[in-house]
Short mmCIF file of N, CA and C in Angstrom, two decimals:
data_model
loop_
_atom_site.label_atom_id
_atom_site.label_comp_id
_atom_site.label_asym_id
_atom_site.label_seq_id
_atom_site.Cartn_x
_atom_site.Cartn_y
_atom_site.Cartn_z
N MET A 19 93.01 123.26 96.19
CA MET A 19 92.45 121.93 95.98
C MET A 19 91.34 121.61 96.99
N GLU A 20 91.57 122.05 98.23
CA GLU A 20 90.56 121.78 99.25
C GLU A 20 89.27 122.54 98.97
N ALA A 21 89.41 123.74 98.43
CA ALA A 21 88.22 124.52 98.08
C ALA A 21 87.43 123.82 96.98
N LEU A 22 88.13 123.26 96.00
CA LEU A 22 87.47 122.50 94.93
C LEU A 22 86.80 121.25 95.49
N ASN A 23 87.49 120.58 96.40
CA ASN A 23 86.95 119.39 97.05
C ASN A 23 85.64 119.70 97.76
N ARG A 24 85.62 120.80 98.48
CA ARG A 24 84.41 121.18 99.22
C ARG A 24 83.30 121.63 98.26
N SER A 25 83.66 122.32 97.21
CA SER A 25 82.65 122.76 96.25
C SER A 25 81.99 121.57 95.56
N LEU A 26 82.80 120.59 95.16
CA LEU A 26 82.25 119.39 94.54
C LEU A 26 81.38 118.63 95.52
N PHE A 27 81.81 118.59 96.77
CA PHE A 27 81.02 117.92 97.80
C PHE A 27 79.63 118.54 97.91
N LEU A 28 79.58 119.86 97.98
CA LEU A 28 78.30 120.54 98.13
C LEU A 28 77.40 120.36 96.91
N MET A 29 78.00 120.14 95.74
CA MET A 29 77.21 119.88 94.53
C MET A 29 76.55 118.51 94.58
N ILE A 30 77.24 117.52 95.19
CA ILE A 30 76.76 116.13 95.19
C ILE A 30 75.95 115.82 96.45
N ASN A 31 76.31 116.42 97.55
CA ASN A 31 75.68 116.14 98.84
C ASN A 31 74.18 116.43 98.80
N ALA A 32 73.41 115.57 99.47
CA ALA A 32 71.95 115.74 99.51
C ALA A 32 71.57 117.05 100.20
N GLY A 33 70.45 117.58 99.80
CA GLY A 33 69.94 118.78 100.44
C GLY A 33 69.39 118.48 101.82
N ALA A 34 68.82 119.48 102.44
CA ALA A 34 68.31 119.33 103.80
C ALA A 34 67.13 118.38 103.88
N ASP A 35 66.38 118.24 102.79
CA ASP A 35 65.16 117.41 102.80
C ASP A 35 65.10 116.53 101.54
N PRO A 36 65.97 115.51 101.46
CA PRO A 36 65.99 114.67 100.25
C PRO A 36 64.77 113.77 100.18
N ALA A 37 64.47 113.30 98.98
CA ALA A 37 63.35 112.38 98.79
C ALA A 37 63.63 111.09 99.56
N PRO A 38 62.66 110.58 100.33
CA PRO A 38 62.89 109.37 101.13
C PRO A 38 63.35 108.17 100.30
N GLY A 39 62.79 108.00 99.10
CA GLY A 39 63.19 106.88 98.26
C GLY A 39 64.64 106.98 97.84
N MET A 40 65.07 108.17 97.45
CA MET A 40 66.45 108.40 97.05
C MET A 40 67.39 108.15 98.22
N LEU A 41 67.01 108.60 99.38
CA LEU A 41 67.82 108.42 100.59
C LEU A 41 67.94 106.94 100.92
N TRP A 42 66.86 106.20 100.80
CA TRP A 42 66.85 104.77 101.10
C TRP A 42 67.79 104.02 100.15
N VAL A 43 67.70 104.33 98.85
CA VAL A 43 68.57 103.68 97.87
C VAL A 43 70.03 104.01 98.14
N ALA A 44 70.31 105.28 98.43
CA ALA A 44 71.69 105.70 98.68
C ALA A 44 72.28 104.99 99.89
N ILE A 45 71.49 104.81 100.94
CA ILE A 45 72.00 104.14 102.14
C ILE A 45 72.29 102.67 101.84
N ILE A 46 71.41 102.01 101.09
CA ILE A 46 71.65 100.61 100.74
C ILE A 46 72.92 100.48 99.91
N VAL A 47 73.07 101.36 98.92
CA VAL A 47 74.26 101.31 98.06
C VAL A 47 75.52 101.60 98.87
N ALA A 48 75.46 102.63 99.71
CA ALA A 48 76.64 103.08 100.45
C ALA A 48 77.07 102.11 101.54
N GLN A 49 76.12 101.40 102.15
CA GLN A 49 76.45 100.56 103.30
C GLN A 49 76.48 99.07 103.01
N TRP A 50 75.64 98.58 102.11
CA TRP A 50 75.41 97.15 102.02
C TRP A 50 75.98 96.47 100.78
N LEU A 51 76.19 97.17 99.70
CA LEU A 51 76.71 96.53 98.49
C LEU A 51 78.10 95.93 98.70
N ILE A 52 78.86 96.51 99.62
CA ILE A 52 80.23 96.05 99.86
C ILE A 52 80.29 94.59 100.28
N TYR A 53 79.23 94.09 100.93
CA TYR A 53 79.23 92.71 101.40
C TYR A 53 79.12 91.71 100.25
N GLY A 54 78.73 92.20 99.09
CA GLY A 54 78.68 91.33 97.93
C GLY A 54 80.05 91.00 97.36
N VAL A 55 81.06 91.82 97.65
CA VAL A 55 82.40 91.60 97.08
C VAL A 55 83.03 90.31 97.59
N PRO A 56 83.11 90.09 98.91
CA PRO A 56 83.67 88.81 99.36
C PRO A 56 82.85 87.60 98.93
N LEU A 57 81.53 87.77 98.85
CA LEU A 57 80.68 86.67 98.38
C LEU A 57 80.97 86.35 96.92
N LEU A 58 81.20 87.38 96.12
CA LEU A 58 81.53 87.20 94.71
C LEU A 58 82.86 86.46 94.56
N LEU A 59 83.86 86.88 95.31
CA LEU A 59 85.18 86.23 95.24
C LEU A 59 85.10 84.79 95.72
N ALA A 60 84.35 84.56 96.79
CA ALA A 60 84.19 83.19 97.29
C ALA A 60 83.50 82.31 96.25
N GLY A 61 82.50 82.86 95.58
CA GLY A 61 81.80 82.11 94.55
C GLY A 61 82.70 81.73 93.40
N PHE A 62 83.53 82.67 92.96
CA PHE A 62 84.46 82.37 91.87
C PHE A 62 85.49 81.33 92.28
N TRP A 63 85.86 81.33 93.56
CA TRP A 63 86.82 80.33 94.03
C TRP A 63 86.16 78.96 94.15
N LEU A 64 85.00 78.90 94.79
CA LEU A 64 84.35 77.62 95.08
C LEU A 64 83.83 76.93 93.82
N TRP A 65 83.39 77.72 92.84
CA TRP A 65 82.80 77.11 91.64
C TRP A 65 83.52 77.53 90.35
N GLY A 66 84.77 77.97 90.48
CA GLY A 66 85.51 78.42 89.32
C GLY A 66 86.67 77.50 88.99
N GLY A 67 87.18 77.64 87.78
CA GLY A 67 88.33 76.87 87.35
C GLY A 67 89.63 77.57 87.70
N PRO A 68 90.74 77.07 87.18
CA PRO A 68 92.07 77.62 87.50
C PRO A 68 92.21 79.11 87.20
N GLN A 69 91.69 79.57 86.05
CA GLN A 69 91.82 80.98 85.71
C GLN A 69 91.07 81.88 86.68
N ARG A 70 89.88 81.45 87.05
CA ARG A 70 89.09 82.27 87.98
C ARG A 70 89.71 82.28 89.37
N ARG A 71 90.27 81.15 89.78
CA ARG A 71 90.93 81.12 91.09
C ARG A 71 92.19 81.98 91.10
N ALA A 72 92.90 81.99 90.00
CA ALA A 72 94.07 82.87 89.89
C ALA A 72 93.63 84.33 89.98
N ALA A 73 92.50 84.66 89.35
CA ALA A 73 91.97 86.03 89.41
C ALA A 73 91.56 86.39 90.83
N VAL A 74 90.96 85.44 91.54
CA VAL A 74 90.57 85.67 92.93
C VAL A 74 91.79 85.93 93.80
N LEU A 75 92.86 85.18 93.57
CA LEU A 75 94.10 85.39 94.33
C LEU A 75 94.62 86.80 94.12
N VAL A 76 94.71 87.23 92.87
CA VAL A 76 95.21 88.57 92.57
C VAL A 76 94.31 89.64 93.18
N ALA A 77 93.00 89.46 93.05
CA ALA A 77 92.05 90.44 93.58
C ALA A 77 92.12 90.53 95.10
N THR A 78 92.22 89.40 95.76
CA THR A 78 92.27 89.40 97.22
C THR A 78 93.54 90.07 97.74
N LEU A 79 94.67 89.76 97.13
CA LEU A 79 95.92 90.39 97.54
C LEU A 79 95.90 91.89 97.25
N SER A 80 95.33 92.28 96.11
CA SER A 80 95.22 93.70 95.78
C SER A 80 94.36 94.43 96.81
N LEU A 81 93.28 93.78 97.22
CA LEU A 81 92.41 94.36 98.23
C LEU A 81 93.14 94.55 99.55
N LEU A 82 93.88 93.54 99.99
CA LEU A 82 94.61 93.62 101.25
C LEU A 82 95.67 94.72 101.22
N VAL A 83 96.38 94.81 100.10
CA VAL A 83 97.40 95.86 99.97
C VAL A 83 96.75 97.24 99.97
N ALA A 84 95.64 97.38 99.24
CA ALA A 84 94.95 98.67 99.15
C ALA A 84 94.43 99.12 100.52
N LEU A 85 93.82 98.21 101.25
CA LEU A 85 93.30 98.57 102.58
C LEU A 85 94.43 98.92 103.53
N SER A 86 95.56 98.22 103.41
CA SER A 86 96.73 98.55 104.25
C SER A 86 97.25 99.95 103.91
N CYS A 87 97.31 100.27 102.63
CA CYS A 87 97.73 101.61 102.21
C CYS A 87 96.78 102.66 102.75
N ASN A 88 95.48 102.38 102.69
CA ASN A 88 94.50 103.32 103.23
C ASN A 88 94.75 103.62 104.70
N GLN A 89 95.04 102.56 105.47
CA GLN A 89 95.28 102.74 106.90
C GLN A 89 96.53 103.58 107.14
N LEU A 90 97.57 103.33 106.36
CA LEU A 90 98.81 104.10 106.51
C LEU A 90 98.59 105.57 106.17
N ILE A 91 97.86 105.83 105.09
CA ILE A 91 97.59 107.21 104.68
C ILE A 91 96.76 107.93 105.75
N ALA A 92 95.73 107.25 106.23
CA ALA A 92 94.86 107.87 107.25
C ALA A 92 95.63 108.15 108.54
N ALA A 93 96.57 107.26 108.88
CA ALA A 93 97.37 107.45 110.11
C ALA A 93 98.35 108.61 109.94
N ALA A 94 98.84 108.78 108.71
CA ALA A 94 99.84 109.82 108.46
C ALA A 94 99.20 111.20 108.27
N TRP A 95 97.96 111.20 107.76
CA TRP A 95 97.31 112.49 107.46
C TRP A 95 95.84 112.42 107.82
N MET A 96 95.48 113.17 108.83
CA MET A 96 94.10 113.21 109.29
C MET A 96 93.31 114.24 108.47
N HIS A 97 92.37 113.76 107.66
CA HIS A 97 91.51 114.65 106.90
C HIS A 97 90.09 114.48 107.43
N PRO A 98 89.52 115.51 108.06
CA PRO A 98 88.19 115.37 108.68
C PRO A 98 87.09 115.10 107.66
N ARG A 99 86.10 114.38 108.11
CA ARG A 99 84.93 114.13 107.27
C ARG A 99 84.05 115.39 107.25
N PRO A 100 83.18 115.51 106.26
CA PRO A 100 82.36 116.73 106.14
C PRO A 100 81.60 117.09 107.41
N PHE A 101 81.01 116.08 108.07
CA PHE A 101 80.21 116.39 109.26
C PHE A 101 81.08 116.84 110.43
N MET A 102 82.38 116.53 110.37
CA MET A 102 83.30 116.95 111.44
C MET A 102 83.60 118.44 111.36
N ILE A 103 83.39 119.02 110.17
CA ILE A 103 83.61 120.47 110.02
C ILE A 103 82.28 121.19 109.73
N GLN A 104 81.18 120.49 110.03
CA GLN A 104 79.84 121.09 109.88
C GLN A 104 79.57 121.54 108.45
N LEU A 105 79.97 120.70 107.48
CA LEU A 105 79.77 121.05 106.08
C LEU A 105 78.67 120.17 105.48
N GLY A 106 77.71 120.76 104.83
CA GLY A 106 76.67 120.00 104.16
C GLY A 106 75.72 119.31 105.12
N HIS A 107 75.12 118.23 104.63
CA HIS A 107 74.14 117.47 105.42
C HIS A 107 74.57 116.01 105.50
N THR A 108 74.34 115.41 106.66
CA THR A 108 74.74 114.02 106.89
C THR A 108 73.51 113.18 107.17
N PHE A 109 73.41 112.03 106.45
CA PHE A 109 72.24 111.17 106.59
C PHE A 109 72.63 109.73 106.92
N MET A 110 73.86 109.54 107.36
CA MET A 110 74.32 108.20 107.72
C MET A 110 75.33 108.32 108.85
N GLY A 111 75.17 107.50 109.87
CA GLY A 111 76.10 107.55 110.99
C GLY A 111 77.49 107.07 110.59
N HIS A 112 78.51 107.69 111.16
CA HIS A 112 79.89 107.28 110.89
C HIS A 112 80.79 107.77 112.01
N ASP A 113 81.83 107.00 112.30
CA ASP A 113 82.81 107.43 113.29
C ASP A 113 83.52 108.69 112.81
N ALA A 114 83.91 109.52 113.75
CA ALA A 114 84.64 110.74 113.42
C ALA A 114 86.12 110.40 113.24
N GLU A 115 86.46 109.94 112.04
CA GLU A 115 87.83 109.55 111.73
C GLU A 115 88.21 110.12 110.37
N SER A 116 89.46 109.92 109.98
CA SER A 116 89.94 110.47 108.71
C SER A 116 89.12 109.93 107.55
N SER A 117 88.84 110.80 106.60
CA SER A 117 87.98 110.43 105.46
C SER A 117 88.76 109.92 104.26
N PHE A 118 90.05 110.26 104.19
CA PHE A 118 90.84 110.01 102.98
C PHE A 118 91.81 108.87 103.18
N PRO A 119 91.83 107.90 102.25
CA PRO A 119 90.90 107.65 101.14
C PRO A 119 89.72 106.81 101.64
N SER A 120 88.72 106.63 100.80
CA SER A 120 87.54 105.86 101.18
C SER A 120 87.81 104.36 101.17
N ASP A 121 87.57 103.69 102.29
CA ASP A 121 87.74 102.23 102.36
C ASP A 121 86.70 101.52 101.49
N HIS A 122 85.47 102.00 101.54
CA HIS A 122 84.42 101.35 100.74
C HIS A 122 84.75 101.40 99.25
N ALA A 123 85.14 102.57 98.80
CA ALA A 123 85.45 102.71 97.37
C ALA A 123 86.67 101.88 96.99
N VAL A 124 87.68 101.85 97.87
CA VAL A 124 88.90 101.13 97.52
C VAL A 124 88.66 99.62 97.42
N VAL A 125 87.68 99.11 98.14
CA VAL A 125 87.35 97.68 98.03
C VAL A 125 86.89 97.37 96.61
N PHE A 126 85.95 98.16 96.11
CA PHE A 126 85.44 97.92 94.75
C PHE A 126 86.51 98.19 93.70
N PHE A 127 87.26 99.27 93.86
CA PHE A 127 88.25 99.64 92.85
C PHE A 127 89.41 98.65 92.80
N SER A 128 89.93 98.25 93.95
CA SER A 128 91.09 97.35 93.95
C SER A 128 90.72 95.97 93.42
N VAL A 129 89.59 95.45 93.84
CA VAL A 129 89.14 94.14 93.33
C VAL A 129 88.78 94.25 91.86
N GLY A 130 88.07 95.31 91.49
CA GLY A 130 87.67 95.49 90.10
C GLY A 130 88.85 95.61 89.15
N LEU A 131 89.83 96.43 89.50
CA LEU A 131 91.00 96.60 88.64
C LEU A 131 91.80 95.32 88.54
N ALA A 132 91.93 94.60 89.64
CA ALA A 132 92.65 93.33 89.61
C ALA A 132 91.97 92.33 88.69
N LEU A 133 90.64 92.30 88.73
CA LEU A 133 89.91 91.38 87.86
C LEU A 133 89.99 91.81 86.39
N ILE A 134 90.01 93.12 86.16
CA ILE A 134 90.17 93.61 84.78
C ILE A 134 91.49 93.13 84.21
N TRP A 135 92.55 93.16 85.04
CA TRP A 135 93.87 92.76 84.58
C TRP A 135 94.06 91.25 84.64
N SER A 136 93.04 90.54 85.08
CA SER A 136 93.11 89.08 85.15
C SER A 136 92.15 88.47 84.13
N ALA A 137 91.45 87.43 84.53
CA ALA A 137 90.62 86.68 83.58
C ALA A 137 89.14 87.07 83.62
N LEU A 138 88.79 88.06 84.44
CA LEU A 138 87.38 88.41 84.61
C LEU A 138 87.18 89.89 84.32
N ARG A 139 87.48 90.30 83.10
CA ARG A 139 87.49 91.72 82.74
C ARG A 139 86.11 92.38 82.87
N ASN A 140 85.08 91.70 82.39
CA ASN A 140 83.74 92.30 82.44
C ASN A 140 83.26 92.47 83.88
N VAL A 141 83.51 91.46 84.71
CA VAL A 141 83.14 91.56 86.12
C VAL A 141 83.92 92.68 86.80
N GLY A 142 85.21 92.76 86.48
CA GLY A 142 86.04 93.81 87.06
C GLY A 142 85.56 95.20 86.67
N ALA A 143 85.22 95.39 85.40
CA ALA A 143 84.73 96.69 84.94
C ALA A 143 83.43 97.05 85.65
N LEU A 144 82.56 96.06 85.85
CA LEU A 144 81.30 96.30 86.55
C LEU A 144 81.57 96.72 88.00
N LEU A 145 82.53 96.07 88.66
CA LEU A 145 82.85 96.42 90.05
C LEU A 145 83.41 97.84 90.16
N VAL A 146 84.24 98.23 89.19
CA VAL A 146 84.76 99.60 89.20
C VAL A 146 83.62 100.60 89.05
N LEU A 147 82.69 100.30 88.16
CA LEU A 147 81.53 101.17 87.96
C LEU A 147 80.68 101.24 89.23
N ILE A 148 80.47 100.09 89.86
CA ILE A 148 79.71 100.08 91.12
C ILE A 148 80.45 100.88 92.18
N GLY A 149 81.78 100.79 92.18
CA GLY A 149 82.58 101.56 93.13
C GLY A 149 82.36 103.06 92.99
N VAL A 150 82.21 103.53 91.75
CA VAL A 150 81.92 104.94 91.51
C VAL A 150 80.56 105.31 92.11
N VAL A 151 79.59 104.44 91.91
CA VAL A 151 78.24 104.68 92.44
C VAL A 151 78.24 104.66 93.97
N VAL A 152 78.96 103.70 94.54
CA VAL A 152 79.07 103.62 96.00
C VAL A 152 79.74 104.88 96.54
N GLY A 153 80.83 105.29 95.90
CA GLY A 153 81.52 106.50 96.34
C GLY A 153 80.63 107.72 96.26
N ALA A 154 79.89 107.87 95.15
CA ALA A 154 78.99 109.01 94.99
C ALA A 154 77.89 108.98 96.06
N SER A 155 77.43 107.80 96.40
CA SER A 155 76.39 107.67 97.43
C SER A 155 76.90 108.11 98.79
N ARG A 156 78.16 107.80 99.07
CA ARG A 156 78.72 108.18 100.36
C ARG A 156 78.97 109.69 100.44
N VAL A 157 79.26 110.30 99.29
CA VAL A 157 79.35 111.77 99.25
C VAL A 157 77.95 112.36 99.41
N TYR A 158 76.99 111.78 98.72
CA TYR A 158 75.60 112.24 98.80
C TYR A 158 75.09 112.20 100.23
N LEU A 159 75.49 111.17 100.96
CA LEU A 159 75.03 111.00 102.35
C LEU A 159 75.85 111.80 103.35
N GLY A 160 76.93 112.42 102.90
CA GLY A 160 77.67 113.34 103.76
C GLY A 160 78.79 112.76 104.59
N VAL A 161 79.29 111.57 104.23
CA VAL A 161 80.37 110.98 105.04
C VAL A 161 81.72 110.97 104.32
N HIS A 162 81.74 111.40 103.06
CA HIS A 162 82.99 111.47 102.31
C HIS A 162 83.00 112.69 101.40
N PHE A 163 84.22 113.10 101.06
CA PHE A 163 84.44 114.12 100.03
C PHE A 163 84.70 113.43 98.70
N PRO A 164 84.47 114.13 97.58
CA PRO A 164 84.79 113.53 96.27
C PRO A 164 86.25 113.10 96.13
N PHE A 165 87.17 113.89 96.69
CA PHE A 165 88.59 113.54 96.58
C PHE A 165 88.92 112.26 97.34
N ASP A 166 88.10 111.90 98.33
CA ASP A 166 88.30 110.63 99.05
C ASP A 166 88.09 109.45 98.10
N ILE A 167 87.14 109.61 97.20
CA ILE A 167 86.83 108.55 96.23
C ILE A 167 87.91 108.50 95.15
N ILE A 168 88.34 109.66 94.67
CA ILE A 168 89.41 109.71 93.68
C ILE A 168 90.70 109.14 94.28
N GLY A 169 90.96 109.48 95.53
CA GLY A 169 92.14 108.95 96.22
C GLY A 169 92.10 107.43 96.32
N ALA A 170 90.91 106.90 96.57
CA ALA A 170 90.75 105.44 96.66
C ALA A 170 91.06 104.79 95.32
N PHE A 171 90.65 105.44 94.24
CA PHE A 171 90.92 104.89 92.90
C PHE A 171 92.42 104.87 92.62
N LEU A 172 93.12 105.92 93.00
CA LEU A 172 94.57 105.97 92.80
C LEU A 172 95.29 104.92 93.64
N VAL A 173 94.85 104.76 94.88
CA VAL A 173 95.42 103.71 95.74
C VAL A 173 95.20 102.34 95.12
N ALA A 174 94.01 102.12 94.58
CA ALA A 174 93.69 100.83 93.97
C ALA A 174 94.55 100.56 92.74
N ILE A 175 94.80 101.58 91.94
CA ILE A 175 95.66 101.41 90.77
C ILE A 175 97.05 100.96 91.20
N VAL A 176 97.62 101.65 92.16
CA VAL A 176 98.97 101.33 92.62
C VAL A 176 99.01 99.95 93.26
N SER A 177 98.04 99.65 94.11
CA SER A 177 98.01 98.37 94.82
C SER A 177 97.88 97.20 93.85
N SER A 178 96.98 97.33 92.89
CA SER A 178 96.80 96.26 91.91
C SER A 178 98.06 96.05 91.08
N TRP A 179 98.68 97.15 90.69
CA TRP A 179 99.91 97.06 89.90
C TRP A 179 101.03 96.38 90.69
N VAL A 180 101.16 96.77 91.96
CA VAL A 180 102.20 96.18 92.81
C VAL A 180 101.99 94.67 92.95
N VAL A 181 100.75 94.26 93.19
CA VAL A 181 100.46 92.84 93.37
C VAL A 181 100.70 92.06 92.08
N ILE A 182 100.19 92.58 90.98
CA ILE A 182 100.36 91.88 89.70
C ILE A 182 101.83 91.79 89.32
N THR A 183 102.57 92.87 89.54
CA THR A 183 104.00 92.86 89.25
C THR A 183 104.74 91.87 90.15
N GLY A 184 104.39 91.88 91.43
CA GLY A 184 105.04 90.96 92.37
C GLY A 184 104.76 89.50 92.07
N LEU A 185 103.52 89.21 91.68
CA LEU A 185 103.15 87.83 91.39
C LEU A 185 103.74 87.32 90.08
N SER A 186 104.16 88.24 89.22
CA SER A 186 104.72 87.83 87.94
C SER A 186 106.18 87.41 88.04
N VAL A 187 106.80 87.63 89.20
CA VAL A 187 108.20 87.26 89.40
C VAL A 187 108.32 85.75 89.59
N GLY A 188 109.09 85.13 88.76
CA GLY A 188 109.32 83.69 88.89
C GLY A 188 108.03 82.89 88.90
N GLN A 189 107.92 81.98 89.86
CA GLN A 189 106.74 81.12 89.99
C GLN A 189 105.90 81.48 91.22
N VAL A 190 106.00 82.74 91.65
CA VAL A 190 105.32 83.16 92.88
C VAL A 190 103.82 82.89 92.81
N LYS A 191 103.21 83.32 91.72
CA LYS A 191 101.75 83.18 91.59
C LYS A 191 101.34 81.71 91.59
N GLN A 192 102.05 80.88 90.83
CA GLN A 192 101.71 79.46 90.73
C GLN A 192 101.90 78.77 92.08
N GLN A 193 102.98 79.10 92.78
CA GLN A 193 103.24 78.47 94.07
C GLN A 193 102.20 78.85 95.11
N LEU A 194 101.83 80.13 95.14
CA LEU A 194 100.79 80.58 96.07
C LEU A 194 99.47 79.89 95.77
N LEU A 195 99.13 79.84 94.49
CA LEU A 195 97.86 79.24 94.08
C LEU A 195 97.82 77.76 94.42
N GLN A 196 98.91 77.05 94.17
CA GLN A 196 98.97 75.62 94.49
C GLN A 196 98.84 75.39 95.99
N GLY A 197 99.50 76.23 96.78
CA GLY A 197 99.40 76.10 98.24
C GLY A 197 98.00 76.34 98.75
N LEU A 198 97.36 77.38 98.24
CA LEU A 198 95.99 77.70 98.66
C LEU A 198 94.99 76.63 98.21
N GLU A 199 95.18 76.13 96.99
CA GLU A 199 94.28 75.09 96.51
C GLU A 199 94.44 73.80 97.31
N GLY A 200 95.68 73.49 97.70
CA GLY A 200 95.90 72.31 98.55
C GLY A 200 95.22 72.44 99.89
N LEU A 201 95.34 73.61 100.50
CA LEU A 201 94.68 73.87 101.79
C LEU A 201 93.16 73.81 101.62
N TYR A 202 92.67 74.40 100.55
CA TYR A 202 91.23 74.38 100.27
C TYR A 202 90.71 72.96 100.13
N ARG A 203 91.43 72.11 99.41
CA ARG A 203 90.98 70.73 99.20
C ARG A 203 90.96 69.93 100.50
N ARG A 204 91.86 70.25 101.41
CA ARG A 204 91.85 69.56 102.71
C ARG A 204 90.68 70.04 103.57
N LEU A 205 90.47 71.34 103.60
CA LEU A 205 89.43 71.88 104.46
C LEU A 205 88.02 71.61 103.93
N PHE A 206 87.88 71.53 102.61
CA PHE A 206 86.57 71.36 101.99
C PHE A 206 86.42 69.97 101.36
N ALA A 207 87.18 69.01 101.88
CA ALA A 207 87.17 67.67 101.30
C ALA A 207 85.76 67.07 101.25
N PHE A 208 85.02 67.23 102.33
CA PHE A 208 83.67 66.66 102.39
C PHE A 208 82.77 67.30 101.33
N ALA A 209 82.79 68.64 101.25
CA ALA A 209 81.95 69.34 100.28
C ALA A 209 82.37 69.02 98.85
N ILE A 210 83.67 68.85 98.64
CA ILE A 210 84.16 68.51 97.29
C ILE A 210 83.69 67.10 96.91
N ASN A 211 83.79 66.16 97.85
CA ASN A 211 83.34 64.79 97.58
C ASN A 211 81.85 64.73 97.28
N LYS A 212 81.09 65.61 97.92
CA LYS A 212 79.65 65.68 97.69
C LYS A 212 79.30 66.46 96.42
N ARG A 213 80.34 67.06 95.82
CA ARG A 213 80.20 67.89 94.63
C ARG A 213 79.36 69.14 94.87
N TRP A 214 79.38 69.60 96.11
CA TRP A 214 78.73 70.85 96.42
C TRP A 214 79.57 72.02 95.90
N VAL A 215 80.89 71.83 95.90
CA VAL A 215 81.81 72.83 95.38
C VAL A 215 82.78 72.13 94.42
N GLN A 216 83.51 72.92 93.66
CA GLN A 216 84.42 72.37 92.67
C GLN A 216 85.78 72.09 93.28
N ALA A 217 86.39 70.99 92.90
CA ALA A 217 87.73 70.61 93.39
C ALA A 217 88.77 71.56 92.84
#
């Protein structure tokens, strides 16, 4: 399996002298697109109705569970990044830490899958697709292996399922949502009164 992982990496990884434009796009995708995820969730909460806020709750919890799983896996099994074993070419700085699974990819996959299973299916599908592109960009730039991205997808599937299953027990989801909305209305009372955001 490791031989296949390395072979796939070398197929996707940039050559020694990639086109500057391609490198620039890959770095933007690999490093900066992730910041759009929390902004997207915040937007759906601040200007969304009950269904969208419920979707944000599920997505946020799925993300937290997925990132926690990633940390546990990385702590239990150290898998070196390509540049740590002098494999391929690296065009982006990164700490020398375990590569498996990819945190960047798991953010897109866990939020995307949660939204697919909630009220925002099209947005969720788009995020999963973007996650694939982000993962491929990080392999292209030499900081991840392909299996790191596949592993992130599997973690996201399990995390989203666990959260959705847990929230479906009794009134857990409704109670959490009511509590969060109450806190939100207290903290954002001024903005809500000004109609800058939705109550």
